[in-house]
Amino acid sequence: MADNRGRGQLRGGRGDRGGRGGSGRGRGDGYQGGRGATFSGFDNRGSRGGGGFRGDRGGGGFRGDRGGGGFRGDRGGRGGRGGFRGDKFGSEPPVFNPGDIPPPDAKITELENSIIKASSLTGQMAKLQVSGRKSTTMSEFFPLRPAFGNRGTEVILWANYVQLGIESQDLFKYTVKATKVFDDDKENADSKGKAIKDSKDPKKGDDSKSRPKGLEPKGRKLHRIIQLALNQISNAIPVVSEFKSQVVSLKPLQLPEDMTITVQYTDEGRDSTYNVVFSKPSVVKLDELIGYLNSMEDPTGNTSFPKFETVVDALGVILGHTPRANAQVGSLGSSRHFPLNLGESSNLGPSAFNSVIRGYFQSVRPATGRFLLNINVSHGVFRFSGPVTELMKNYDLNDDGQLKDLSQALGMLRAHVTTLAAKNQPESKPGGKKGKAASKPPDVSRVTEKVLCGLATRFDGPKDSRQKPLRSGARPHEATFTINAPAPPGLQAGKEYSVADYFKTRYGLEVNLSLPVVNTGTKLKPTYVPAELVEIIPGQALRRKTNSEETRQMIEFACRSPAANAQSIVSTGRTVLGLDGNPTLCQFGVTAGKSLLTVTGRELTAPQIIYTHLKNPKQTTNAPVSEGSWNMKDVRVIKPGRPITNWTWVHIDYDRGSRQLQDVKGAISEFVVKMRQMGISIPVAGPENGLPVLVRRGSAFAQIEQAFGSIPPSTQFVFAVLGDKGTEIYNAVKTLADTKFGFHTVCMFRNSLVKQNPQYYANVALKVNLKAGGVNHKLKDDVTIIKDGRTMVVGYDVTHPTNLSGNAENLPSLVGIVSSIDKDLAQWPATAWAQAGRVEMLDAKLEEKFMERLQLWQKHNGGHLPDNIIIFRDGVSEGQFTQVLTKELPYIRKACERLYPATQVAKISLIVSVKRHQTRFYPTNPNNMTKSRNIKNGTVVDRGVTQAKIWDFFLTAHTALQGTARPAHYTVLLDEIFRSGPNKPEEASNTLEKLTHEMCYLFGRATKAVSICPPAYYADILCTRQRVYMSDLFEAADDAASVSTNARQNITSTGVHHRLKDTMYYI
């Protein structure tokens, strides 16, 4: 029988749990305690865990509400600050490592200053250049940092980086590719036939014309094949790999002339041959990158970014080799590693009993004067592991619904299946009677790795099979098959056996008749095995989106304090990543510093927020700001939007309830009173009765469409009261109102509405006023470059079909652009469209849409076009920076050239804003932290972990209520604005940081500073709304083999109704 390896490895999470929040923008990462810990998960013995609840784009992991267009109607803004009570942290120190806080490295600071000083002349020349018409040469791209910023109160912070020691030497980097070798002519012929069939598909590339699908191994199989190949050729030469496509060695490898290594690999009991083909090595010269980091001068004169990618990738392979090679560590993506045996996990409950595991991200980062290793706590969701019999204990095996759930939970899992030796024949034993069978259990013959198909079902096998199981979830005595000739000893050919009889006769095994059999074959060719012979292999990641309950539990498990996360990084994290006592790192001359780095940050001053005075509408009044938050007590909005003269409300639910309608009617009346108190122009006398809409699950769209058709077309606003928080009703309301009927909608969850909470009413009212074109609040002192009224600010983003099952090749990517129309930066009208799927860079349609934004500005500003255009591009990786400049910027310039007269040229600055990264900062002084023990909002860091000449900075504009605050990272790709004035170089940096920080206080639907500047934030929300319109298409992609081209074209042509065009309908 199989042993119990892996059993219980994914259980745990016994610490006291704290508050729930911590997801989404502005709330930090969300962290929560680990085993044997306080609320924060901090362990004074060394802290067994950490938590960084990512959601990084392109990195896998949880990202919140971006996938299916979930119900978000009751979010609104936030009035109160919340925060922690002191006792929630137990005995945990308020800051990480309070007794030993070193100052930032003085040598690095000196080097940063000298590099900036040396480049000042170059900066002055660039300053002159930006004053005239711009060319499109690379020299204008990636402008030099004019200076480090110097505004704000200086603070010392911990950063989640350690310094790397790297010996100057040459490395040899290979790319590898593994392909299957066919042994006989028949199999080869079959493969060629399949290849010909596949080649008829125009969607497949050239590779499908010559190679049958599935010949190139992936995942665990590829890992093992590459490892087998390396075992043959290492010959004492230090060699490492990420076991996908890269191999790095200290010396050239001794390879055959054809650069091919042949390996034998056994999979699911079958022996196969694979060829592993190595490329010719590229020489990686570490001394070139070391020289660059010490001078920030590229000897080639190349101004692109990022630099020396090949060298950085090679170092990443070296550092990632040990955790990837460790069978007790599960690795996801390129950089995340999860311990499978340290109790760093929590069971997510009845939905397949998946588990969240606390792991660690690592990435090599070049910085001024040194190499750094960025380490952060990360979380991944993994499938159940251990004996299948243990998993079955969680299900009612007499319930058809739960049997179906169990079968789905087992499907596509890799498992070890025990194959038993035939039972012992009668033999003589000393002191025994001749012919009496020996009394001992059956011997284990071998353990084979299989991919499970689930439980037995009534639909297994060929259509004409007479031996299908009588029911799904069949037990061993119910699942039967016929023995083919020649029959094994003791069995008869042509006779029908149940699984129970077969294993008893063949192996002498009395199976458990109460447990369903497991299908280790396929639906067409099932192979039924008793459950007690099957054990799930640990470390298998969940490939679907987590459901709402799993997400909630994941957030709770991940919710931990900054100090706990930092402690986990320097303790458990180092163990999981193999940073100490690692012979592989020693061989390659790599060492990792023991301590986290400290860096210098600056706390920027919060701007003053003003509203209209409640009693005197002609006066404004300040709203006191504390920790980035304020409230709207005794104030009105700055400017009401268009009068809302025609409005109604609807109540949509799956159930009837006359009492509920009466409660909603009274609550709507109170809500209208609150809006009028806030200065929103809406008549107090609304419709006497709303429209009740009763819908059925699965058909809500058609029923809501019919109900909306009865609403007069002149209606401006529909307040939709939803009785259910699911996505079906919400998606239907937004899609129909936005694209077909053309009235603004605000969705409110019934249970929240009827409580008649004034703060809730105020939050929702903020969205109403924005949709109507109003201004909720503004800054008392605007940034000069904005208050002159000659600068337009733009934000744009692209979202892709992610977290789907791989059937999404026809799904489009969605593009959204928002732009300001005045100096208040309050109204951000939008436009959106779809383009080819999984293409990050925008196409030629950007030119047309950008022209529309300029014309809208012109309409609202007396016919004038903006002198300056500041663009925030959201969400691209460093590797795509150059593509933004070479592929997207030309369309923007063409749009300007078509509208501006020859005597006027718009100055453009283009900044990339990124939230999904792994840099975190922790306070060193209790006097410089918030109630949640995070760094204060308004903290900016532009040195210590950056490259001196690259103009970038990290800004934590918000206050994380719990978890660890995630700063936004801004990088300047193009600047024709901030360096063009007569000010000192540091003023360019100060002005950009101040503008970005203060814009975070202008997010219209909130009464708090948000974590990323509104242009980028609004563009992200806009893309999410676009995804709502095609939610059925995206959800179908998870189940269907593909999405038809016609369906795609129908959906991508969906545009917002003309009455909502150029409004904030998406908010």
PDB file of C-alpha atoms in Angstrom, residues 262-369:
ATOM      1  CA  THR A 262      18.934  11.541 -25.407  1.00  0.00           C
ATOM      2  CA  VAL A 263      17.166  10.521 -22.213  1.00  0.00           C
ATOM      3  CA  GLN A 264      14.806   7.726 -21.258  1.00  0.00           C
ATOM      4  CA  TYR A 265      11.777   8.850 -19.256  1.00  0.00           C
ATOM      5  CA  THR A 266       9.037   6.725 -17.712  1.00  0.00           C
ATOM      6  CA  ASP A 267       5.625   8.364 -17.469  1.00  0.00           C
ATOM      7  CA  GLU A 268       2.377   6.672 -16.418  1.00  0.00           C
ATOM      8  CA  GLY A 269       4.107   3.318 -16.652  1.00  0.00           C
ATOM      9  CA  ARG A 270       5.309   3.831 -20.230  1.00  0.00           C
ATOM     10  CA  ASP A 271       8.929   4.312 -21.286  1.00  0.00           C
ATOM     11  CA  SER A 272       9.580   7.150 -23.727  1.00  0.00           C
ATOM     12  CA  THR A 273      12.659   8.647 -25.357  1.00  0.00           C
ATOM     13  CA  TYR A 274      13.260  12.378 -25.499  1.00  0.00           C
ATOM     14  CA  ASN A 275      15.893  14.455 -27.243  1.00  0.00           C
ATOM     15  CA  VAL A 276      17.119  17.479 -25.304  1.00  0.00           C
ATOM     16  CA  VAL A 277      18.716  19.897 -27.777  1.00  0.00           C
ATOM     17  CA  PHE A 278      21.123  22.546 -26.487  1.00  0.00           C
ATOM     18  CA  SER A 279      21.853  25.783 -28.309  1.00  0.00           C
ATOM     19  CA  LYS A 280      25.353  27.091 -28.728  1.00  0.00           C
ATOM     20  CA  PRO A 281      26.258  28.921 -25.518  1.00  0.00           C
ATOM     21  CA  SER A 282      26.181  32.670 -25.181  1.00  0.00           C
ATOM     22  CA  VAL A 283      28.891  34.091 -22.949  1.00  0.00           C
ATOM     23  CA  VAL A 284      27.491  36.137 -20.068  1.00  0.00           C
ATOM     24  CA  LYS A 285      30.060  38.663 -18.874  1.00  0.00           C
ATOM     25  CA  LEU A 286      29.250  39.676 -15.327  1.00  0.00           C
ATOM     26  CA  ASP A 287      32.020  42.279 -15.265  1.00  0.00           C
ATOM     27  CA  GLU A 288      30.148  44.417 -17.836  1.00  0.00           C
ATOM     28  CA  LEU A 289      27.067  44.721 -15.631  1.00  0.00           C
ATOM     29  CA  ILE A 290      29.203  45.262 -12.515  1.00  0.00           C
ATOM     30  CA  GLY A 291      30.976  48.107 -14.310  1.00  0.00           C
ATOM     31  CA  TYR A 292      27.667  49.644 -15.357  1.00  0.00           C
ATOM     32  CA  LEU A 293      26.244  49.565 -11.837  1.00  0.00           C
ATOM     33  CA  ASN A 294      29.290  51.405 -10.521  1.00  0.00           C
ATOM     34  CA  SER A 295      29.114  54.155 -13.139  1.00  0.00           C
ATOM     35  CA  MET A 296      25.631  54.007 -14.688  1.00  0.00           C
ATOM     36  CA  GLU A 297      27.394  54.477 -18.031  1.00  0.00           C
ATOM     37  CA  ASP A 298      26.601  51.975 -20.763  1.00  0.00           C
ATOM     38  CA  PRO A 299      29.770  51.585 -22.867  1.00  0.00           C
ATOM     39  CA  THR A 300      27.647  50.774 -25.916  1.00  0.00           C
ATOM     40  CA  GLY A 301      25.745  54.047 -25.640  1.00  0.00           C
ATOM     41  CA  ASN A 302      22.458  52.150 -25.563  1.00  0.00           C
ATOM     42  CA  THR A 303      19.726  54.188 -23.845  1.00  0.00           C
ATOM     43  CA  SER A 304      17.109  51.419 -23.717  1.00  0.00           C
ATOM     44  CA  PHE A 305      15.761  49.943 -20.502  1.00  0.00           C
ATOM     45  CA  PRO A 306      16.014  47.497 -18.843  1.00  0.00           C
ATOM     46  CA  LYS A 307      19.706  46.868 -19.418  1.00  0.00           C
ATOM     47  CA  PHE A 308      21.756  43.662 -19.392  1.00  0.00           C
ATOM     48  CA  GLU A 309      18.648  41.473 -19.342  1.00  0.00           C
ATOM     49  CA  THR A 310      20.629  38.373 -20.318  1.00  0.00           C
ATOM     50  CA  VAL A 311      22.993  38.804 -17.378  1.00  0.00           C
ATOM     51  CA  VAL A 312      20.145  39.403 -14.916  1.00  0.00           C
ATOM     52  CA  ASP A 313      18.272  36.366 -16.266  1.00  0.00           C
ATOM     53  CA  ALA A 314      21.364  34.178 -15.794  1.00  0.00           C
ATOM     54  CA  LEU A 315      21.689  35.289 -12.175  1.00  0.00           C
ATOM     55  CA  GLY A 316      17.984  34.590 -11.689  1.00  0.00           C
ATOM     56  CA  VAL A 317      18.486  31.029 -12.951  1.00  0.00           C
ATOM     57  CA  ILE A 318      21.361  30.529 -10.493  1.00  0.00           C
ATOM     58  CA  LEU A 319      19.396  31.783  -7.499  1.00  0.00           C
ATOM     59  CA  GLY A 320      16.199  29.949  -8.475  1.00  0.00           C
ATOM     60  CA  HIS A 321      17.835  26.573  -9.138  1.00  0.00           C
ATOM     61  CA  THR A 322      17.917  25.313  -5.540  1.00  0.00           C
ATOM     62  CA  PRO A 323      14.231  25.855  -4.647  1.00  0.00           C
ATOM     63  CA  ARG A 324      13.174  24.467  -8.027  1.00  0.00           C
ATOM     64  CA  ALA A 325      15.292  21.358  -7.545  1.00  0.00           C
ATOM     65  CA  ASN A 326      13.862  20.782  -4.055  1.00  0.00           C
ATOM     66  CA  ALA A 327      11.034  18.230  -4.085  1.00  0.00           C
ATOM     67  CA  GLN A 328       9.632  19.806  -0.904  1.00  0.00           C
ATOM     68  CA  VAL A 329       9.176  23.182  -2.605  1.00  0.00           C
ATOM     69  CA  GLY A 330       6.477  23.955  -5.143  1.00  0.00           C
ATOM     70  CA  SER A 331       7.361  26.637  -7.689  1.00  0.00           C
ATOM     71  CA  LEU A 332       4.915  28.796  -9.632  1.00  0.00           C
ATOM     72  CA  GLY A 333       5.847  30.983 -12.548  1.00  0.00           C
ATOM     73  CA  SER A 334       9.413  32.203 -12.771  1.00  0.00           C
ATOM     74  CA  SER A 335       9.961  33.497  -9.263  1.00  0.00           C
ATOM     75  CA  ARG A 336       7.586  32.142  -6.591  1.00  0.00           C
ATOM     76  CA  HIS A 337       8.466  29.218  -4.352  1.00  0.00           C
ATOM     77  CA  PHE A 338       6.259  27.548  -1.716  1.00  0.00           C
ATOM     78  CA  PRO A 339       7.303  25.163   1.076  1.00  0.00           C
ATOM     79  CA  LEU A 340       5.209  22.011   1.046  1.00  0.00           C
ATOM     80  CA  ASN A 341       6.276  20.683   4.441  1.00  0.00           C
ATOM     81  CA  LEU A 342       6.590  23.603   6.869  1.00  0.00           C
ATOM     82  CA  GLY A 343       2.984  24.063   7.958  1.00  0.00           C
ATOM     83  CA  GLU A 344       2.894  27.408   6.127  1.00  0.00           C
ATOM     84  CA  SER A 345      -0.633  26.743   4.894  1.00  0.00           C
ATOM     85  CA  SER A 346      -4.348  26.859   5.591  1.00  0.00           C
ATOM     86  CA  ASN A 347      -7.137  24.684   4.233  1.00  0.00           C
ATOM     87  CA  LEU A 348      -9.639  26.635   2.141  1.00  0.00           C
ATOM     88  CA  GLY A 349     -12.573  24.410   2.993  1.00  0.00           C
ATOM     89  CA  PRO A 350     -15.230  22.425   1.199  1.00  0.00           C
ATOM     90  CA  SER A 351     -14.622  23.556  -2.388  1.00  0.00           C
ATOM     91  CA  ALA A 352     -12.224  20.712  -3.294  1.00  0.00           C
ATOM     92  CA  PHE A 353     -10.331  21.346  -0.043  1.00  0.00           C
ATOM     93  CA  ASN A 354      -7.618  23.379  -1.690  1.00  0.00           C
ATOM     94  CA  SER A 355      -5.024  25.069   0.474  1.00  0.00           C
ATOM     95  CA  VAL A 356      -3.309  28.427   0.492  1.00  0.00           C
ATOM     96  CA  ILE A 357       0.430  28.188   1.124  1.00  0.00           C
ATOM     97  CA  ARG A 358       2.689  30.998   2.229  1.00  0.00           C
ATOM     98  CA  GLY A 359       5.715  31.177  -0.026  1.00  0.00           C
ATOM     99  CA  TYR A 360       8.381  33.581  -1.217  1.00  0.00           C
ATOM    100  CA  PHE A 361       9.069  35.592  -4.332  1.00  0.00           C
ATOM    101  CA  GLN A 362      12.602  36.480  -5.372  1.00  0.00           C
ATOM    102  CA  SER A 363      14.037  38.553  -8.199  1.00  0.00           C
ATOM    103  CA  VAL A 364      17.521  39.863  -8.986  1.00  0.00           C
ATOM    104  CA  ARG A 365      17.464  43.653  -9.324  1.00  0.00           C
ATOM    105  CA  PRO A 366      20.376  45.797 -10.522  1.00  0.00           C
ATOM    106  CA  ALA A 367      20.719  48.989  -8.466  1.00  0.00           C
ATOM    107  CA  THR A 368      23.250  51.764  -8.169  1.00  0.00           C
ATOM    108  CA  GLY A 369      26.589  50.270  -7.142  1.00  0.00           C
TER     109      GLY A 369
END
